[in-house]
C-alpha atoms as a printed R data frame, in Angstrom:
    type eleno elety resid chain resno       x       y       z
1   ATOM     1    CA   MET     A     1  91.222 264.590 169.790
2   ATOM     2    CA   ARG     A     2  94.277 262.648 168.635
3   ATOM     3    CA   TYR     A     3  96.356 265.630 167.657
4   ATOM     4    CA   ARG     A     4  97.965 268.517 169.640
5   ATOM     5    CA   LEU     A     5 100.098 269.878 166.846
6   ATOM     6    CA   VAL     A     6  99.542 270.837 163.267
7   ATOM     7    CA   ILE     A     7 102.609 271.485 161.084
8   ATOM     8    CA   LEU     A     8 102.062 273.294 157.949
9   ATOM     9    CA   ASP     A     9 104.165 273.544 154.706
10  ATOM    10    CA   ALA     A    10 104.535 277.051 153.337
11  ATOM    11    CA   GLY     A    11 104.518 277.258 149.577
12  ATOM    12    CA   PHE     A    12 101.231 276.337 148.014
13  ATOM    13    CA   THR     A    13  99.855 275.305 151.245
14  ATOM    14    CA   LEU     A    14  99.853 278.720 153.074
15  ATOM    15    CA   LEU     A    15 101.660 280.908 150.703
16  ATOM    16    CA   ALA     A    16 100.666 281.599 146.895
17  ATOM    17    CA   PRO     A    17 102.685 283.777 144.571
18  ATOM    18    CA   ARG     A    18 100.802 287.005 143.644
19  ATOM    19    CA   SER     A    19 102.006 286.425 140.045
20  ATOM    20    CA   THR     A    20 102.653 283.150 138.256
21  ATOM    21    CA   LEU     A    21 106.331 282.338 137.385
22  ATOM    22    CA   GLY     A    22 105.382 283.051 133.764
23  ATOM    23    CA   GLU     A    23 103.819 286.475 134.502
24  ATOM    24    CA   ALA     A    24 106.796 287.326 136.744
25  ATOM    25    CA   LEU     A    25 109.144 286.266 134.099
26  ATOM    26    CA   ARG     A    26 107.536 288.245 131.288
27  ATOM    27    CA   GLY     A    27 107.471 291.329 133.450
28  ATOM    28    CA   VAL     A    28 111.231 291.164 134.262
29  ATOM    29    CA   LEU     A    29 112.142 290.305 130.488
30  ATOM    30    CA   GLY     A    30 109.813 293.025 129.238
31  ATOM    31    CA   GLU     A    31 111.578 295.574 131.474
32  ATOM    32    CA   HIS     A    32 114.863 294.527 129.858
33  ATOM    33    CA   GLY     A    33 113.532 294.817 126.290
34  ATOM    34    CA   HIS     A    34 112.696 291.131 125.568
35  ATOM    35    CA   ASP     A    35 109.132 290.426 124.243
36  ATOM    36    CA   ILE     A    36 108.000 286.804 124.696
37  ATOM    37    CA   THR     A    37 104.693 285.117 124.325
38  ATOM    38    CA   ASP     A    38 102.664 283.074 126.742
39  ATOM    39    CA   GLU     A    39 103.255 280.062 124.631
40  ATOM    40    CA   GLN     A    40 107.045 280.604 124.835
41  ATOM    41    CA   VAL     A    41 106.858 280.869 128.514
42  ATOM    42    CA   ARG     A    42 104.833 277.747 128.892
43  ATOM    43    CA   GLN     A    43 107.242 275.639 126.961
44  ATOM    44    CA   ALA     A    44 110.141 277.014 128.825
45  ATOM    45    CA   TRP     A    45 108.478 276.485 132.164
46  ATOM    46    CA   GLU     A    46 107.765 272.806 131.110
47  ATOM    47    CA   VAL     A    47 111.476 272.162 130.823
48  ATOM    48    CA   ALA     A    48 112.495 273.878 134.061
49  ATOM    49    CA   ASP     A    49 109.658 272.442 135.923
50  ATOM    50    CA   ARG     A    50 110.446 268.953 134.861
51  ATOM    51    CA   TRP     A    51 114.060 269.430 136.034
52  ATOM    52    CA   PHE     A    52 113.018 271.043 139.236
53  ATOM    53    CA   TRP     A    53 110.772 268.098 140.415
54  ATOM    54    CA   ASP     A    54 113.203 265.404 139.134
55  ATOM    55    CA   ASP     A    55 115.860 267.146 141.264
56  ATOM    56    CA   TYR     A    56 113.641 267.755 144.228
57  ATOM    57    CA   HIS     A    57 112.665 264.057 144.494
58  ATOM    58    CA   ARG     A    58 116.224 262.948 143.789
59  ATOM    59    CA   PRO     A    59 117.289 260.315 146.520
60  ATOM    60    CA   GLN     A    60 119.697 261.947 149.027
61  ATOM    61    CA   ASN     A    61 119.067 265.395 147.816
62  ATOM    62    CA   ASP     A    62 120.802 267.731 150.129
63  ATOM    63    CA   THR     A    63 119.993 270.922 148.400
64  ATOM    64    CA   TRP     A    64 117.226 272.186 150.648
65  ATOM    65    CA   GLY     A    65 119.232 272.084 153.980
66  ATOM    66    CA   ASP     A    66 121.563 274.749 152.822
67  ATOM    67    CA   ASP     A    67 120.556 278.414 151.847
68  ATOM    68    CA   ALA     A    68 123.456 278.662 149.286
69  ATOM    69    CA   LYS     A    69 122.415 275.435 147.502
70  ATOM    70    CA   ILE     A    70 118.851 276.603 147.425
71  ATOM    71    CA   ASP     A    71 119.832 279.793 145.891
72  ATOM    72    CA   ALA     A    72 121.936 277.861 143.377
73  ATOM    73    CA   ALA     A    73 118.962 275.654 142.688
74  ATOM    74    CA   TRP     A    74 116.734 278.489 141.690
75  ATOM    75    CA   ARG     A    75 119.456 280.114 139.561
76  ATOM    76    CA   GLN     A    76 119.641 276.839 137.708
77  ATOM    77    CA   TYR     A    77 115.920 276.688 137.382
78  ATOM    78    CA   HIS     A    78 115.636 280.245 135.866
79  ATOM    79    CA   SER     A    79 118.747 279.809 133.713
80  ATOM    80    CA   LEU     A    80 117.008 276.774 132.077
81  ATOM    81    CA   MET     A    81 114.038 278.849 131.390
82  ATOM    82    CA   LEU     A    82 116.088 281.580 129.824
83  ATOM    83    CA   GLY     A    83 118.057 279.099 127.704
84  ATOM    84    CA   GLU     A    84 114.718 277.613 126.464
85  ATOM    85    CA   LEU     A    85 113.685 281.277 125.566
86  ATOM    86    CA   GLY     A    86 116.944 281.875 123.818
87  ATOM    87    CA   VAL     A    87 117.622 284.899 126.002
88  ATOM    88    CA   GLU     A    88 121.330 285.653 126.892
89  ATOM    89    CA   ASP     A    89 121.973 286.861 130.334
90  ATOM    90    CA   PRO     A    90 125.612 288.383 130.386
91  ATOM    91    CA   GLY     A    91 126.511 289.169 134.093
92  ATOM    92    CA   HIS     A    92 123.408 287.473 135.287
93  ATOM    93    CA   ARG     A    93 121.413 290.635 135.520
94  ATOM    94    CA   LEU     A    94 118.204 288.970 134.446
95  ATOM    95    CA   ILE     A    95 118.684 286.091 136.996
96  ATOM    96    CA   GLU     A    96 119.275 288.720 139.735
97  ATOM    97    CA   ALA     A    97 116.155 290.515 138.958
98  ATOM    98    CA   ILE     A    98 114.014 287.444 138.769
99  ATOM    99    CA   LEU     A    99 115.341 286.249 141.925
100 ATOM   100    CA   ALA     A   100 114.853 289.496 143.641
101 ATOM   101    CA   ALA     A   101 111.220 289.497 142.582
102 ATOM   102    CA   GLN     A   102 110.816 285.853 143.862
103 ATOM   103    CA   TYR     A   103 112.299 286.424 147.178
104 ATOM   104    CA   ALA     A   104 110.503 289.648 147.910
105 ATOM   105    CA   PRO     A   105 107.798 289.495 150.597
106 ATOM   106    CA   GLU     A   106 105.371 291.515 148.549
107 ATOM   107    CA   SER     A   107 105.475 288.826 145.959
108 ATOM   108    CA   TRP     A   108 103.575 286.482 148.099
109 ATOM   109    CA   GLU     A   109 100.080 286.299 149.710
110 ATOM   110    CA   LEU     A   110  98.046 284.014 152.020
111 ATOM   111    CA   TYR     A   111  95.386 281.750 150.418
112 ATOM   112    CA   PRO     A   112  91.990 283.071 151.689
113 ATOM   113    CA   ASP     A   113  91.314 279.881 153.730
114 ATOM   114    CA   VAL     A   114  94.567 280.155 155.750
115 ATOM   115    CA   LEU     A   115  93.572 282.603 158.673
116 ATOM   116    CA   PRO     A   116  90.142 281.264 159.105
117 ATOM   117    CA   ALA     A   117  91.481 277.768 159.369
118 ATOM   118    CA   ILE     A   118  94.261 278.853 161.933
119 ATOM   119    CA   ARG     A   119  91.738 280.545 163.985
120 ATOM   120    CA   GLU     A   120  89.493 277.359 164.146
121 ATOM   121    CA   LEU     A   121  92.468 275.217 165.010
122 ATOM   122    CA   ARG     A   122  93.516 277.523 167.765
123 ATOM   123    CA   LYS     A   123  90.074 277.154 169.038
124 ATOM   124    CA   LEU     A   124  90.553 273.483 169.265
125 ATOM   125    CA   GLY     A   125  93.869 274.067 171.351
126 ATOM   126    CA   MET     A   126  96.181 273.159 168.609
127 ATOM   127    CA   ARG     A   127  99.786 274.303 168.523
128 ATOM   128    CA   LEU     A   128 100.751 275.370 164.949
129 ATOM   129    CA   GLY     A   129 103.882 275.899 163.133
130 ATOM   130    CA   ILE     A   130 105.439 275.981 159.643
131 ATOM   131    CA   ALA     A   131 108.139 273.504 158.515
132 ATOM   132    CA   SER     A   132 109.176 274.194 154.941
133 ATOM   133    CA   ASP     A   133 111.796 273.381 152.426
134 ATOM   134    CA   TRP     A   134 112.742 277.058 151.895
135 ATOM   135    CA   GLY     A   135 115.684 279.252 152.444
136 ATOM   136    CA   SER     A   136 115.988 281.745 155.363
137 ATOM   137    CA   ASN     A   137 114.228 284.281 153.263
138 ATOM   138    CA   LEU     A   138 111.024 282.565 154.318
139 ATOM   139    CA   PHE     A   139 111.252 284.522 157.609
140 ATOM   140    CA   PRO     A   140 110.609 288.081 156.261
141 ATOM   141    CA   ILE     A   141 107.816 286.707 154.012
142 ATOM   142    CA   VAL     A   142 106.046 285.186 156.976
143 ATOM   143    CA   ASP     A   143 106.577 288.369 159.035
144 ATOM   144    CA   ALA     A   144 105.245 290.648 156.221
145 ATOM   145    CA   LEU     A   145 102.112 288.698 155.798
146 ATOM   146    CA   GLY     A   146 101.340 288.915 159.527
147 ATOM   147    CA   LEU     A   147 101.508 285.097 159.878
148 ATOM   148    CA   ALA     A   148 104.427 284.834 162.558
149 ATOM   149    CA   THR     A   149 102.195 286.089 165.326
150 ATOM   150    CA   GLN     A   150  99.640 283.327 164.500
151 ATOM   151    CA   LEU     A   151 102.167 280.481 164.859
152 ATOM   152    CA   ASP     A   152 104.259 278.976 167.588
153 ATOM   153    CA   PHE     A   153 107.283 278.439 165.370
154 ATOM   154    CA   VAL     A   154 108.635 278.774 161.673
155 ATOM   155    CA   ILE     A   155 111.290 276.214 160.528
156 ATOM   156    CA   ALA     A   156 112.872 276.980 157.128
157 ATOM   157    CA   SER     A   157 115.051 274.010 155.947
158 ATOM   158    CA   GLY     A   158 117.914 276.193 154.763
159 ATOM   159    CA   ALA     A   159 118.282 277.835 158.181
160 ATOM   160    CA   VAL     A   160 118.506 274.616 160.118
161 ATOM   161    CA   GLY     A   161 120.550 272.284 157.881
162 ATOM   162    CA   LEU     A   162 117.800 269.667 157.622
163 ATOM   163    CA   SER     A   163 115.154 269.113 154.924
164 ATOM   164    CA   LYS     A   164 112.321 266.957 153.946
165 ATOM   165    CA   PRO     A   165 111.679 264.044 153.936
166 ATOM   166    CA   ASP     A   166 114.411 263.531 156.618
167 ATOM   167    CA   PRO     A   167 112.675 262.352 159.785
168 ATOM   168    CA   ALA     A   168 114.972 264.518 161.832
169 ATOM   169    CA   PHE     A   169 113.384 267.620 160.210
170 ATOM   170    CA   PHE     A   170 109.878 266.583 161.375
171 ATOM   171    CA   ARG     A   171 111.177 265.619 164.822
172 ATOM   172    CA   LEU     A   172 112.544 269.152 165.050
173 ATOM   173    CA   ALA     A   173 109.197 270.570 164.501
174 ATOM   174    CA   ALA     A   174 107.562 268.503 167.323
175 ATOM   175    CA   THR     A   175 110.444 269.353 169.548
176 ATOM   176    CA   ARG     A   176 109.942 273.070 169.016
177 ATOM   177    CA   ALA     A   177 106.221 272.690 169.848
178 ATOM   178    CA   GLY     A   178 106.867 270.495 172.853
179 ATOM   179    CA   VAL     A   179 104.490 267.794 171.496
180 ATOM   180    CA   PRO     A   180 105.137 264.008 171.148
181 ATOM   181    CA   GLN     A   181 105.605 263.101 167.306
182 ATOM   182    CA   GLY     A   182 102.590 260.687 167.443
183 ATOM   183    CA   GLU     A   183 100.332 263.649 168.310
184 ATOM   184    CA   ALA     A   184 101.380 265.801 165.343
185 ATOM   185    CA   LEU     A   185  99.706 266.160 162.004
186 ATOM   186    CA   MET     A   186 101.507 267.262 158.809
187 ATOM   187    CA   VAL     A   187  99.735 269.128 156.064
188 ATOM   188    CA   GLY     A   188 101.564 269.830 152.724
189 ATOM   189    CA   ASP     A   189 101.589 269.583 149.053
190 ATOM   190    CA   SER     A   190 104.252 267.104 148.228
191 ATOM   191    CA   TYR     A   191 103.392 263.502 148.930
192 ATOM   192    CA   ARG     A   192 106.977 262.401 149.094
193 ATOM   193    CA   ALA     A   193 108.482 265.249 151.106
194 ATOM   194    CA   ASP     A   194 105.475 266.131 153.356
195 ATOM   195    CA   ILE     A   195 103.551 262.874 153.734
196 ATOM   196    CA   GLU     A   196 106.197 260.285 153.504
197 ATOM   197    CA   GLY     A   197 108.521 262.359 155.408
198 ATOM   198    CA   ALA     A   198 106.172 262.889 158.352
199 ATOM   199    CA   ALA     A   199 105.272 259.068 158.373
200 ATOM   200    CA   SER     A   200 109.041 258.345 158.714
201 ATOM   201    CA   ALA     A   201 108.933 260.444 161.890
202 ATOM   202    CA   GLY     A   202 105.823 258.700 163.195
203 ATOM   203    CA   MET     A   203 103.345 261.509 162.236
204 ATOM   204    CA   ASP     A   204 100.201 261.425 160.241
205 ATOM   205    CA   GLY     A   205 100.006 263.573 157.033
206 ATOM   206    CA   ILE     A   206  97.402 265.173 154.845
207 ATOM   207    CA   LEU     A   207  98.067 266.179 151.313
208 ATOM   208    CA   ILE     A   208  96.663 269.466 150.114
209 ATOM   209    CA   ARG     A   209  96.013 269.613 146.332
210 ATOM   210    CA   ARG     A   210  95.055 273.210 145.492
211 ATOM   211    CA   PRO     A   211  93.247 273.475 142.004
212 ATOM   212    CA   GLU     A   212  96.208 275.093 140.463
213 ATOM   213    CA   TRP     A   213  98.602 272.180 141.389
214 ATOM   214    CA   ARG     A   214  96.479 269.139 140.497
215 ATOM   215    CA   GLU     A   215  98.864 268.397 137.597
216 ATOM   216    CA   ARG     A   216 102.076 268.226 139.730
217 ATOM   217    CA   ARG     A   217 104.286 265.425 138.596
218 ATOM   218    CA   GLU     A   218 104.123 263.091 141.505
219 ATOM   219    CA   ALA     A   219 102.516 259.731 142.131
220 ATOM   220    CA   VAL     A   220  99.997 259.757 144.943
221 ATOM   221    CA   PRO     A   221  98.518 256.436 146.185
222 ATOM   222    CA   PRO     A   222  94.784 256.052 146.215
223 ATOM   223    CA   GLU     A   223  94.738 255.593 150.095
224 ATOM   224    CA   ALA     A   224  96.410 259.062 150.736
225 ATOM   225    CA   LYS     A   225  94.236 261.452 152.598
226 ATOM   226    CA   VAL     A   226  93.840 264.403 150.346
227 ATOM   227    CA   ILE     A   227  92.070 267.882 150.901
228 ATOM   228    CA   ALA     A   228  91.513 270.720 148.576
229 ATOM   229    CA   SER     A   229  91.251 273.319 151.139
230 ATOM   230    CA   LEU     A   230  92.472 274.211 154.640
231 ATOM   231    CA   ALA     A   231  88.832 274.873 155.520
232 ATOM   232    CA   GLU     A   232  88.514 271.036 155.760
233 ATOM   233    CA   LEU     A   233  91.337 270.767 158.322
234 ATOM   234    CA   PRO     A   234  89.532 271.797 161.667
235 ATOM   235    CA   GLU     A   235  86.816 269.101 161.163
236 ATOM   236    CA   ILE     A   236  89.442 266.480 160.491
237 ATOM   237    CA   VAL     A   237  91.261 267.420 163.676
238 ATOM   238    CA   ARG     A   238  88.049 267.670 165.729
239 ATOM   239    CA   SER     A   239  87.031 264.127 164.724
240 ATOM   240    CA   SER     A   240  90.517 262.505 165.030
């Protein structure tokens, strides 16, 4: 086998929100007396999501290497949604409630294929870790889901001052695992951040496209290796 290390992204690779952003937003607004429709949420989400991905893929974006900047980005995201909905937020009480729900460990769950894939990869002798563009609040989420004990390391970009697609971020993951970069495989859901970033550090990459994220606003070249489930990963590693 070619690989000794598999590096995994967190959000929408391993972790799924228990409620969609729209459902969570409607819940918070409902608690504060604002009744909004699914269509209103969809339109607001389109505006905020477009801003998010344009900003995330912005050249020299340094947001994701700093906890405070990550928090500010999410505040801007949710402020855009509230603005589109015509909901005023004096004192930012709504934003605080939305973020509290978003950051809470109980708001997240593992995809069903995660633990079976990890067990199979361990049988193959793989070292495993998370390297994600996420704030330091990733750690309690991973702990609460029982995932930390299954991994060799967890790297959150906001905690280390580095983020994707900086090759130094990926080199840090290989260093944490004690494995040469050329023997590492990155698996994530962003082509630019995960796959191109890994390539810049001398690593292979596999893009995961879960069904709910097939419409992500990102060009993916036809030659990219794409999987729909982590269940495909052990055989890929085994035959490498």
